[in-house]
Tab-separated table of C-alpha atoms in Angstrom:
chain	number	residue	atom	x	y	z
A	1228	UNK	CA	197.698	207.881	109.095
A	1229	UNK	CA	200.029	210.627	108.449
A	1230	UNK	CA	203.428	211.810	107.320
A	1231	UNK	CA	205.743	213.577	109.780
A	1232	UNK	CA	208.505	215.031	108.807
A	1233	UNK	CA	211.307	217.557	110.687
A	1234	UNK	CA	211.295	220.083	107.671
A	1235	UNK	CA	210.202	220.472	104.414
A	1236	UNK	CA	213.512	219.475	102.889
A	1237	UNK	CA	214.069	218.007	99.449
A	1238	UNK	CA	213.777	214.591	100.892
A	1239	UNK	CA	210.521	215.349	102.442
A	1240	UNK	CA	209.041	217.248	99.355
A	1241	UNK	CA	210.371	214.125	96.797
A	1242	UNK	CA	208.648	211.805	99.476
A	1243	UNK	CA	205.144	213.608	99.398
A	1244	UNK	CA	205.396	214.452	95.672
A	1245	UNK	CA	205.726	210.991	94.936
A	1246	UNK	CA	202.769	209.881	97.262
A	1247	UNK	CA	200.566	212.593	95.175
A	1248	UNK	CA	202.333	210.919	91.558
A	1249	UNK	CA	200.805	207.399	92.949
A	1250	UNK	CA	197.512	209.271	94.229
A	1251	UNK	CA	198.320	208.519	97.919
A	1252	UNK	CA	196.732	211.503	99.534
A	1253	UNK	CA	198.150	211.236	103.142
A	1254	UNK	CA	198.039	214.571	105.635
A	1255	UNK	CA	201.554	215.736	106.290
A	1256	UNK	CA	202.809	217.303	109.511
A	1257	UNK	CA	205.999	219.885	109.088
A	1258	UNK	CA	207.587	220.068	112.660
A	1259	UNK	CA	209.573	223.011	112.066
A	1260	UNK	CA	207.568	225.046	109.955
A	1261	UNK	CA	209.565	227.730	107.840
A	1262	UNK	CA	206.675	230.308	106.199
A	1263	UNK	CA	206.117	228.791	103.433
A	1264	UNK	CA	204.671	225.283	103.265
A	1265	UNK	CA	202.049	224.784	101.225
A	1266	UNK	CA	198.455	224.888	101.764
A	1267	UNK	CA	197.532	221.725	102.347
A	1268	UNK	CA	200.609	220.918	104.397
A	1269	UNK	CA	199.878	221.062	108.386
A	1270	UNK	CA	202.191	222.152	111.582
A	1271	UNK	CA	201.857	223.175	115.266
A	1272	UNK	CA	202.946	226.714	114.441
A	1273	UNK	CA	199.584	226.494	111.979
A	1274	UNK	CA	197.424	225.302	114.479
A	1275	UNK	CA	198.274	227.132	117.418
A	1276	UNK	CA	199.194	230.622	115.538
A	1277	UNK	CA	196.653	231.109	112.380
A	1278	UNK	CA	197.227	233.395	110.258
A	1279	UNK	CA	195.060	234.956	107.274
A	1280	UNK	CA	196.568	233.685	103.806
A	1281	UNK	CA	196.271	236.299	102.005
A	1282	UNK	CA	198.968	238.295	100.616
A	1283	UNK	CA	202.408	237.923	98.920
A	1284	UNK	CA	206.356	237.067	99.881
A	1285	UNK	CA	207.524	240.349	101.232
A	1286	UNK	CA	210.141	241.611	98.613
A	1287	UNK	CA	213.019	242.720	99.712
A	1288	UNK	CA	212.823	246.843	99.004
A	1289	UNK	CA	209.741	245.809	101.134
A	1290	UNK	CA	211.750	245.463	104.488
A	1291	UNK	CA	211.102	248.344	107.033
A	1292	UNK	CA	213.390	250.401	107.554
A	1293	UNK	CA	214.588	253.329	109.452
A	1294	UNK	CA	214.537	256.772	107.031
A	1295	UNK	CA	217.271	257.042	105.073
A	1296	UNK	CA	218.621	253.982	106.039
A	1297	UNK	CA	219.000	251.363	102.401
A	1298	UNK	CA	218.547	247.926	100.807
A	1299	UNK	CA	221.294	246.802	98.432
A	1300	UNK	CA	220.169	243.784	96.931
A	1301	UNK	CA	221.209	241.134	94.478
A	1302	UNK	CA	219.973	237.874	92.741
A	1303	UNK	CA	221.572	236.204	95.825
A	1304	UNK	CA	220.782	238.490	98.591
A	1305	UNK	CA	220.280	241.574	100.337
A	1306	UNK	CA	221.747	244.144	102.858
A	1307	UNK	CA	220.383	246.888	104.819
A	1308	UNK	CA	222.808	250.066	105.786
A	1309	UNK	CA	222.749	253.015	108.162
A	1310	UNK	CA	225.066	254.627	105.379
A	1311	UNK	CA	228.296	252.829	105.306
A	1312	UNK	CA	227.652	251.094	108.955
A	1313	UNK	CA	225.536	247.524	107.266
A	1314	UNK	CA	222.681	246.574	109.729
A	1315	UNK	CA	221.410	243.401	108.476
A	1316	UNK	CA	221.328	240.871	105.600
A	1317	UNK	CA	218.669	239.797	104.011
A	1318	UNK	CA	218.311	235.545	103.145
A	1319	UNK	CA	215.784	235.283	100.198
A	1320	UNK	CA	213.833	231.827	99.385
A	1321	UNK	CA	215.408	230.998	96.540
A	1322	UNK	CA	218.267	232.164	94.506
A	1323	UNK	CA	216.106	232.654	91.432
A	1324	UNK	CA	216.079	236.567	91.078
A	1325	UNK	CA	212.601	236.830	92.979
A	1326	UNK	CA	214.337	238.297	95.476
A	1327	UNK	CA	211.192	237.008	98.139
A	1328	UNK	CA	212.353	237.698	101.374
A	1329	UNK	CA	213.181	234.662	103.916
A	1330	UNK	CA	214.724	236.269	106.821
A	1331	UNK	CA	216.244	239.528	108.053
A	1332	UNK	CA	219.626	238.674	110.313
A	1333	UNK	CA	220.491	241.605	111.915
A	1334	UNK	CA	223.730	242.927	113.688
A	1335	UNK	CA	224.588	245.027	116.261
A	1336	UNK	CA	226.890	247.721	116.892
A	1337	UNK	CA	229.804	244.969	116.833
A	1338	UNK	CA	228.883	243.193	113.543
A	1339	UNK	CA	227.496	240.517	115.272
A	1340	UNK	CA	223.975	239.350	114.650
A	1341	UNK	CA	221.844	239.905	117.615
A	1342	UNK	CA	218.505	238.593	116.162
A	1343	UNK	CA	216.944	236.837	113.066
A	1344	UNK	CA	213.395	238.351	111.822
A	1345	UNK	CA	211.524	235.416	109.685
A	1346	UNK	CA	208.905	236.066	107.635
A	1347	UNK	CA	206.141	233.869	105.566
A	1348	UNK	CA	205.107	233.532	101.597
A	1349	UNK	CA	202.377	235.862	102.655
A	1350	UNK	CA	204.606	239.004	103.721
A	1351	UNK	CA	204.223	238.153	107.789
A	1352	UNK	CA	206.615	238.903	110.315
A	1353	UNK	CA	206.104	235.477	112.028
A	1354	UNK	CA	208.767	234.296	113.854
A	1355	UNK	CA	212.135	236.301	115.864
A	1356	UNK	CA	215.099	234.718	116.705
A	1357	UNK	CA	217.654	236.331	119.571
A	1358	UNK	CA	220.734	235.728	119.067
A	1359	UNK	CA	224.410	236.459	122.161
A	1360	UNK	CA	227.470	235.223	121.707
A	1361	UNK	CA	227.055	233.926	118.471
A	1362	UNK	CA	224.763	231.245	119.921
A	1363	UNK	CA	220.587	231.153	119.157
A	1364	UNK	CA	219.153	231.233	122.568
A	1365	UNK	CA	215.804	232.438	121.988
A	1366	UNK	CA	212.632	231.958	119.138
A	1367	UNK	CA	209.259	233.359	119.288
A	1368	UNK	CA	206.444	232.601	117.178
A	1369	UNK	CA	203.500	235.589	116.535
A	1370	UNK	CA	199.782	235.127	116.242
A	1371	UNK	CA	198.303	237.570	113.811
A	1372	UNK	CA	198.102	240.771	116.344
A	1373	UNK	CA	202.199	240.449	117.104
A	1374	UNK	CA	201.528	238.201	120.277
A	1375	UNK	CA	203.946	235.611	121.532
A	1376	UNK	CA	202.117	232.065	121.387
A	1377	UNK	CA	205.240	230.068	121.403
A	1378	UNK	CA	208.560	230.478	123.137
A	1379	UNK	CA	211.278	228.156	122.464
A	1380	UNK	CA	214.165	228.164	124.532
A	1381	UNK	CA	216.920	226.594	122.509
A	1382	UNK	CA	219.632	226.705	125.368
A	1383	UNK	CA	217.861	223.922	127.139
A	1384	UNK	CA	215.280	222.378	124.140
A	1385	UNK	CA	212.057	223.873	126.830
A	1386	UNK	CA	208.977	225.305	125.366
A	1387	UNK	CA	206.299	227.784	126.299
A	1388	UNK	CA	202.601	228.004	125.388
A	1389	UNK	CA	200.801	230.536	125.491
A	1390	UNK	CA	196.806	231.247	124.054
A	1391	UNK	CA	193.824	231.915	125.473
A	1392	UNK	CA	192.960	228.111	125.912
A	1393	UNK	CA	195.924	226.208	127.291
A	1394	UNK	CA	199.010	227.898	129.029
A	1395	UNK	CA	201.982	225.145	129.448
A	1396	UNK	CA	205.710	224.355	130.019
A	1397	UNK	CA	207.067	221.563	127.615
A	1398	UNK	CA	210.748	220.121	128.983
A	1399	UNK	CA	211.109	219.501	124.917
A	1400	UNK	CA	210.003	219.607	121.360
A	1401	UNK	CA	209.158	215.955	121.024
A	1402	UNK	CA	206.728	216.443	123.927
A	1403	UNK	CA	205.334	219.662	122.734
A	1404	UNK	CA	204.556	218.132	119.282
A	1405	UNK	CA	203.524	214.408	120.536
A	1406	UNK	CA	200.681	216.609	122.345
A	1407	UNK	CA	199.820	219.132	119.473
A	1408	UNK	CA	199.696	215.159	117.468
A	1409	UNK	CA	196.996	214.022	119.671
A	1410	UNK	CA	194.900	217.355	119.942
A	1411	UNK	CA	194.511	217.877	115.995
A	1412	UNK	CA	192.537	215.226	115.594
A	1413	UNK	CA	194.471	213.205	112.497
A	1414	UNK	CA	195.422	209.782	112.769
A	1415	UNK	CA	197.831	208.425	114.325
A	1416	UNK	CA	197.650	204.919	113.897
A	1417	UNK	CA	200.572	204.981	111.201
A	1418	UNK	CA	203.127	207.317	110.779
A	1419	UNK	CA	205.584	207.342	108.050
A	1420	UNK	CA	208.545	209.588	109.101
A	1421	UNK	CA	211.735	210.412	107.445
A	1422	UNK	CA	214.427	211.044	110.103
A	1423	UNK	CA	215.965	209.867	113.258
A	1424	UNK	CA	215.876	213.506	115.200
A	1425	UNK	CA	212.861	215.325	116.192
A	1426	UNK	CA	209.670	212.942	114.280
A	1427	UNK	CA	211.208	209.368	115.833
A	1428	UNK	CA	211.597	211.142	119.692
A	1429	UNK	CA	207.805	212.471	118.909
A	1430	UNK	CA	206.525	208.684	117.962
A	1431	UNK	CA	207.950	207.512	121.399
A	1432	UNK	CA	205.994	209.736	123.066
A	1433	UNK	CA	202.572	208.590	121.507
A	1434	UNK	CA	200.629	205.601	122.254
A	1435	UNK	CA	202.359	202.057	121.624
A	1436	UNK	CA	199.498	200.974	119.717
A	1437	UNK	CA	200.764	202.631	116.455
A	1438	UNK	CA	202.535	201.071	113.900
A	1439	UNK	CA	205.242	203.664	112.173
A	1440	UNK	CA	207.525	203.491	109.284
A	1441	UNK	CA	211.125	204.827	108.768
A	1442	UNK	CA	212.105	205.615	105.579
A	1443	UNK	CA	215.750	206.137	105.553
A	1444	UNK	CA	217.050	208.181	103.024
A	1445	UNK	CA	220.569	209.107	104.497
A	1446	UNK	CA	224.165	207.633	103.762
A	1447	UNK	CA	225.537	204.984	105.972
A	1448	UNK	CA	229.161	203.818	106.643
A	1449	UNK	CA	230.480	201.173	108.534
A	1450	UNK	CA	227.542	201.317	111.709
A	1451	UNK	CA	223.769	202.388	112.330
A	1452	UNK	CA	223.266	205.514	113.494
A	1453	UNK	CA	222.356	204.918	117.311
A	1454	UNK	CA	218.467	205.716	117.017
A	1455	UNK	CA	218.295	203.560	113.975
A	1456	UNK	CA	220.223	200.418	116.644
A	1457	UNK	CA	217.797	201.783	119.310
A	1458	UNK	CA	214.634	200.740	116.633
A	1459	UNK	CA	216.019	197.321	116.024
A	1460	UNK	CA	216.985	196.500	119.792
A	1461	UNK	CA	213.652	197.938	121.170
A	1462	UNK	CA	209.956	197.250	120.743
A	1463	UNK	CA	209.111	200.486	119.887
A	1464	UNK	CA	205.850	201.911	117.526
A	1465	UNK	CA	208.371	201.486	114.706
A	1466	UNK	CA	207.247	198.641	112.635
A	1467	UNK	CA	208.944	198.858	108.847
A	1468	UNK	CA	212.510	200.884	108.280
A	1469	UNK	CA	212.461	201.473	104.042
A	1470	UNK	CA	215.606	202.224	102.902
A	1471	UNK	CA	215.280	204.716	100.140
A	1472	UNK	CA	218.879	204.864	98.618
A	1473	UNK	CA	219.868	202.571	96.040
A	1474	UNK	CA	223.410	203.279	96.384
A	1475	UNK	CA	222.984	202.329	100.276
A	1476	UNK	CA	220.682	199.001	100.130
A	1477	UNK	CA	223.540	198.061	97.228
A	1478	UNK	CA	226.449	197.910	99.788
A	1479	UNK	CA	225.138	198.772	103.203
A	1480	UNK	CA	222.020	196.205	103.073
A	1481	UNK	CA	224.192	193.800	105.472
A	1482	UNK	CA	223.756	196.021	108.346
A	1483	UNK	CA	220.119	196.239	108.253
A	1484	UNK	CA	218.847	194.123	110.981
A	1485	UNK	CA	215.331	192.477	110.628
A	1486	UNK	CA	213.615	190.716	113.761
A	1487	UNK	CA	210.790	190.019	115.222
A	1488	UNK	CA	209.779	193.607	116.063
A	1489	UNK	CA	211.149	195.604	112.596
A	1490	UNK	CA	211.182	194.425	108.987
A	1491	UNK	CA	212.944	196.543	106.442
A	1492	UNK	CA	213.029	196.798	102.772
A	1493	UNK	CA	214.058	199.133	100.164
A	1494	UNK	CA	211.195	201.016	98.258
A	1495	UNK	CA	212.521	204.221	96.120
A	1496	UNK	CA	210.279	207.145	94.938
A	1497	UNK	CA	208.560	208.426	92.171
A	1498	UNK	CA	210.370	211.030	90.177
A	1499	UNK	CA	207.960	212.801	87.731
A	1500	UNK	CA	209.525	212.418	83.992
A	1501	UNK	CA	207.708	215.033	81.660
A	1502	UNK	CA	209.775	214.427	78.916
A	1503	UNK	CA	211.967	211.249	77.389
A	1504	UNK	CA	215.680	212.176	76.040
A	1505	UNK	CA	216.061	212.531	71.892
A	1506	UNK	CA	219.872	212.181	71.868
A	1507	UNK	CA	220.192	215.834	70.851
A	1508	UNK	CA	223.987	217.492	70.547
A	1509	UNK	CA	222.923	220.009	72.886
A	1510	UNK	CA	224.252	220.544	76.305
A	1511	UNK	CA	223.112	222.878	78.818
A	1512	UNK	CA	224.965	224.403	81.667
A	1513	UNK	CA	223.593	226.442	84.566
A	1514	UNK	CA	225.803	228.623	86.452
A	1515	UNK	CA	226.156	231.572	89.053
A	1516	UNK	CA	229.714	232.742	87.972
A	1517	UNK	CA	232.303	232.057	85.155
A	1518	UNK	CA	234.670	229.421	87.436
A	1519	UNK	CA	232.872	226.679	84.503
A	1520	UNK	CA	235.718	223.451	84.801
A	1521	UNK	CA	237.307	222.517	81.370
A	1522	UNK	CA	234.751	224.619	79.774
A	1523	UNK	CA	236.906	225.750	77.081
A	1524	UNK	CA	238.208	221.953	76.653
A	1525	UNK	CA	235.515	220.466	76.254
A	1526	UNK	CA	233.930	223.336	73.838
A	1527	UNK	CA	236.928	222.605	71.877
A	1528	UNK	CA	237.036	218.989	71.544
A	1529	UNK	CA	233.547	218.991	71.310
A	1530	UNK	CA	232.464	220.963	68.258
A	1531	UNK	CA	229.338	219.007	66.738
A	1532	UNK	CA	227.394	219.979	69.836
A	1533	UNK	CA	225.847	223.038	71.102
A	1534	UNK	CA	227.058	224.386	74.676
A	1535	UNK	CA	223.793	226.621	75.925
A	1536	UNK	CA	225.290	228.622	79.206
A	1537	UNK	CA	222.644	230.256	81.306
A	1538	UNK	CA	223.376	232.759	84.684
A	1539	UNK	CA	220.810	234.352	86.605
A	1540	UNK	CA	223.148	236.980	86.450
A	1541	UNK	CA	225.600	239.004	84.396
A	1542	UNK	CA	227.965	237.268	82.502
A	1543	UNK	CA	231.919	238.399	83.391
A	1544	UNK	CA	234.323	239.375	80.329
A	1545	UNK	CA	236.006	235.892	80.951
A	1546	UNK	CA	232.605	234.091	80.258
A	1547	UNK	CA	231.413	236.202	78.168
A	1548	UNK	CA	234.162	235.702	76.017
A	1549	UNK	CA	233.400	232.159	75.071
A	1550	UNK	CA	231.018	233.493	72.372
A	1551	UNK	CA	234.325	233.344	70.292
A	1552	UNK	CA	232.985	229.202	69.831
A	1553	UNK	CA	230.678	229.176	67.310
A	1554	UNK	CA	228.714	226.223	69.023
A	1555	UNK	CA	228.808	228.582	72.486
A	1556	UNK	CA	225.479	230.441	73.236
A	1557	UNK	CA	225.248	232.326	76.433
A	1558	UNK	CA	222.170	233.504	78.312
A	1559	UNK	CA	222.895	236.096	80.823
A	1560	UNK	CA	220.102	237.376	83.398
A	1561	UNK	CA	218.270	234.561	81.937
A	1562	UNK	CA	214.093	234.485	82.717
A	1563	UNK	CA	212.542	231.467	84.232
A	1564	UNK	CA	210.895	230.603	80.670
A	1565	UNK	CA	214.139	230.778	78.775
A	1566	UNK	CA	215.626	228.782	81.457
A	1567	UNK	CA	212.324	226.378	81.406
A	1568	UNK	CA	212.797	225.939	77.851
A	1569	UNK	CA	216.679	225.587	77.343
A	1570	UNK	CA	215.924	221.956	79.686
A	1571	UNK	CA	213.404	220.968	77.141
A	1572	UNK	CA	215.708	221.457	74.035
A	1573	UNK	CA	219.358	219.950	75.699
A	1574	UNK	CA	219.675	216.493	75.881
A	1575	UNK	CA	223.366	216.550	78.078
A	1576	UNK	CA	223.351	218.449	81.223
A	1577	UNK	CA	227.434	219.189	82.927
A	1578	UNK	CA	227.363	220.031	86.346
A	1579	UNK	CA	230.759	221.206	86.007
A	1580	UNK	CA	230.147	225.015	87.181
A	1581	UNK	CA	232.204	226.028	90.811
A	1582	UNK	CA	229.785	227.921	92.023
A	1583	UNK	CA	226.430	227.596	93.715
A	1584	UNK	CA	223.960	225.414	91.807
A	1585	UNK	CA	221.161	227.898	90.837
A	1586	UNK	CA	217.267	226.699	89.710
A	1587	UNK	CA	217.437	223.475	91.184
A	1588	UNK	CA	219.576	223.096	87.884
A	1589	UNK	CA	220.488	219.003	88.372
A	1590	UNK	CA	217.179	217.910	89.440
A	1591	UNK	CA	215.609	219.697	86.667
A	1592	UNK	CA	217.951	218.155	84.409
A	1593	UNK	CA	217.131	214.575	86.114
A	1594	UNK	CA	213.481	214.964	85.683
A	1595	UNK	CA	213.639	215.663	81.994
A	1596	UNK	CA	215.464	212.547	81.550
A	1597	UNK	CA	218.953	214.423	80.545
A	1598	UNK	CA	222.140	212.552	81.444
A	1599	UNK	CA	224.061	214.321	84.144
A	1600	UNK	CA	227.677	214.299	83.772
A	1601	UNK	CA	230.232	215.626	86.451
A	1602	UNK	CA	233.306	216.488	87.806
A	1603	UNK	CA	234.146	215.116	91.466
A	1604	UNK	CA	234.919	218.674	92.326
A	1605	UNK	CA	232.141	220.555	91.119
A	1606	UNK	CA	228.991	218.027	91.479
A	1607	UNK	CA	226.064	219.887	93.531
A	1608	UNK	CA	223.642	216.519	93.644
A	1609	UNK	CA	225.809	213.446	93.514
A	1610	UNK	CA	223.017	211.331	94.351
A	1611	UNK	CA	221.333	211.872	90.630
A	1612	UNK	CA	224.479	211.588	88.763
A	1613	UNK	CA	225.099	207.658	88.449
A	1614	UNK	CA	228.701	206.646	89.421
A	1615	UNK	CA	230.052	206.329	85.592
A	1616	UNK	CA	228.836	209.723	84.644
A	1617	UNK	CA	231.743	211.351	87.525
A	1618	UNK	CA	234.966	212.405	86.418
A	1619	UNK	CA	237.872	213.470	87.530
A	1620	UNK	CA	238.278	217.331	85.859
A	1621	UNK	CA	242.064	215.900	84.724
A	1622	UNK	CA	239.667	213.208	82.659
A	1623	UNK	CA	237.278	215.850	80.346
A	1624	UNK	CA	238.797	213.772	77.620
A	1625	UNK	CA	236.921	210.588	79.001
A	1626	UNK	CA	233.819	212.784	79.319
A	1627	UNK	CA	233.511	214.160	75.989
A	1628	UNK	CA	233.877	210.235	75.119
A	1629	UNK	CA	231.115	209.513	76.885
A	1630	UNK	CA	229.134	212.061	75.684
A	1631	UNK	CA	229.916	211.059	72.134
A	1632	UNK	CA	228.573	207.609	72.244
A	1633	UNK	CA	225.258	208.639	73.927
A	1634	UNK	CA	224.264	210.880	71.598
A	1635	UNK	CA	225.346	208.424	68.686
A	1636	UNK	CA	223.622	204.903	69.903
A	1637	UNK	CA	219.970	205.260	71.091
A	1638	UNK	CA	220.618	201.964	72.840
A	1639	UNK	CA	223.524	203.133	74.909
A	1640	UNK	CA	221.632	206.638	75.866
A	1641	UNK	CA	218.932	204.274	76.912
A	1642	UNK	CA	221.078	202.134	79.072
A	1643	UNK	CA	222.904	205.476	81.095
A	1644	UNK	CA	219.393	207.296	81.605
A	1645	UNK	CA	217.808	203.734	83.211
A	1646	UNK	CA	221.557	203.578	85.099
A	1647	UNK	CA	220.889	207.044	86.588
A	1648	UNK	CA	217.330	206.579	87.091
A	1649	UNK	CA	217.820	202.948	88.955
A	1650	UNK	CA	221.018	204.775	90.968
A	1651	UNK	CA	218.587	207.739	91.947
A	1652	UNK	CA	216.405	205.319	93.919
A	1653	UNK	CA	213.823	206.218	90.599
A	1654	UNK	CA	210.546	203.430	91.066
A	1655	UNK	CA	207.844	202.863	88.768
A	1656	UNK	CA	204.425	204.104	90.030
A	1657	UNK	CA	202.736	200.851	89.894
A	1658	UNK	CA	206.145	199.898	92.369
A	1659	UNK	CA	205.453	202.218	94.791
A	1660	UNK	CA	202.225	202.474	95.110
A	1661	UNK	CA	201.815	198.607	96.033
A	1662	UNK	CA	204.760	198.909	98.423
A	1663	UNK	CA	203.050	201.963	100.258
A	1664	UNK	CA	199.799	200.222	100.651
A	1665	UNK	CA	201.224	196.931	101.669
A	1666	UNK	CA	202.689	198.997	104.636
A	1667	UNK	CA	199.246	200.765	105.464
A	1668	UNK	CA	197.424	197.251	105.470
A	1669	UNK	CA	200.368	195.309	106.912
């Protein structure tokens, strides 16, 4: 039995995290494998192109270059210039000041980018990209001496192999991972997958005798995605569909079929929780620039509490200026312990910053059982803020309210973080655990 999943994506890494919470120790298969899954996690590119792990994430004054040629680089990125003429820029993994290089997308003559240079958490160049007409056409994947092993033609979806045991054409990715699937030697009798793209094609290339689970995380309006019909109408090695979000299974359950071939359900996951909230006047607020919504509002109509602002960055004269507030204190080019230790002392957390969401800011705030409070035009993970803590930015007013009476009844705090939690698709251990294993014995 295994987990398949497309990517690594948050949904993929909250599914597996929670399996490891409610010590379900399943192997996990990453189709598209970025450079920097971890250890334990498996993928084709791993088992066809090995590579030493040893090493570190390149960083980014790291990148070969031509001489004289330089790398300007920020918290958010990087660019490489042949003086004034820029050549490439340079994605990093996060936006955390490490600065670890992702990729290298660089440009030709025209500005346009001509080909994509990926490398892994330990330093490799392991994967190039062509790029003509702004369309990906091309990606190869490098063994450890530079060698093309894999060619993926993404005009038509073909793939090439190529090692010293097996040479072979694949007309797509489904059938070049169905048969990586049943050369590794896991097990394949159940497979719990995650999405309706590249792991569902795989499973219908694989023995019928398998039973597999969907867990659907995704929205859903009026109609089932077609795949998702497909399951339903078909006997297929799909057994169990698990719908995963609360808000969905509340007021999509309807069209959710169950028959004689599927049953479905809804099972959330395990968040870990290291801390409870103490109803402290402190709120915290994580942003990359100084476009904060009703910042100065609510600072003012909220003087009893502390507002701790943090940037990864400099602070501009506009933001800096809010030190004016006695109860403002601002933490420019702020280090990962500060940060680390500002969620562990703030009870309120505002996504209410304009900018990009830096430090995985909500879902650290979630986890250490803050209540998340928003504005509809500046909320970064809507699906942990519960549906009374959004605002309208006309309605800071309303917010500050809100805010108020948390902090002052410990049964009201109590009932908002269990409303966020239970909206968050947040399940008890004990929960999940029994609905995982009724699925692996069913």
């Amino acid at each position: 039995m295994i987990n398949l999943f497309d990517k690594l994506d948050q949904a993929a890494r909250d599914f597996r995290l929670a399996q490891l919470i409610a010590q379900l120790k399943l192997p996990t298969v990453v189709i598209h494998d970025d450079g920097f899954l971890p250890r334990k996690v498996q993928s084709p590119l791993q088992y066809y192109c090995p590579r030493s792990d040893e090493g570190q994430p390149l960083y980014f004054d790291q990148i070969p270059v031509p001489r004289f040629w330089r790398i300007v680089g920020s918290s958010r990125g990087a660019q490489i210039y042949d003086l004034n003429h820029k050549r490439a820029d340079v994605v990093f993994t996060k936006n955390d000041n490490t600065r670890q290089v992702k990729q290298v997308r660089w440009l030709n003559e025209s500005g346009q980018l001509q080909w994509v240079d990926e490398y892994d958490r330990f330093g490799h160049l392991f994967a190039k990209t062509s790029w003509a007409d702004n369309r990906a056409w091309l990606k190869q994947f490098f063994d450890e001496q530079g060698q093309v092993v894999i060619e993926s033609h993404l005009d038509n979806g073909s793939l090439f192999l190529n090692t010293r045991q097996e040479r072979r054409h694949f007309k797509s990715l489904p059938d070049f991972v169905s048969s990586y699937l049943q050369k590794s030697g896991l097990n394949l009798d159940r497979i719990f997958y995650n999405t309706l793209s590249t792991s569902f094609l795989t499973t219908l290339k694989l023995p019928k005798s398998g039973h597999d689970t969907l867990f659907w995380h995704e929205p859903v309006q009026n109609k089932l995605p077609g795949n998702l019909d497909y399951i339903y109408q078909n006997e297929t090695r799909t057994r169990h569909v698990i719908v995963q979000d609360y808000r969905v299974w509340q007021n999509r359950q309807k069209l959710f079929k169950t028959n004689q071939h599927v049953a479905t359900d809804y099972l959330g996951i395990v968040y870990p929780h290291p801390r409870g909230n103490s109803l402290r006047p402190a709120i915290l607020i994580l942003t990359n620039s100084d476009q904060i919504m009703q910042l100065e509002n609510l600072v003012k109509i909220l003087p009893q509490f502390e507002f701790h602002i943090a940037a990864i960055t400099e602070m501009s004269d506009r933001l800096m200026g809010m030190q004016k507030y006695e109860n403002v204190y601002l933490y420019p080019v702020v280090k990962m312990d500060t940060a680390r230790n500002l969620m562990r002392k703030c009870d309120i957390y505002l996504d209410i910053n304009q900018g990009d969401e830096i430090l995985d800011a909500v879902r650290a705030a979630f986890e250490n059982n803050m209540l998340i409070l928003g504005f509809n035009e500046t909320m970064h993970e809507p699906r942990l803020i519960a549906d009374e803590n959004r605002y309208a930015a006309a309605e800071f007013d309303k917010m500050a309210i809100k805010i108020v009476q948390a902090v002052s009844q410990t049964d009201e705090m109590q009932r908002l973080i269990d409303t966020q939690r239970q909206q968050a698709g947040d399940e008890p251990v004990a929960r999940f655990q029994a609905g995982i294993e009724a699925l692996i014995n069913d």
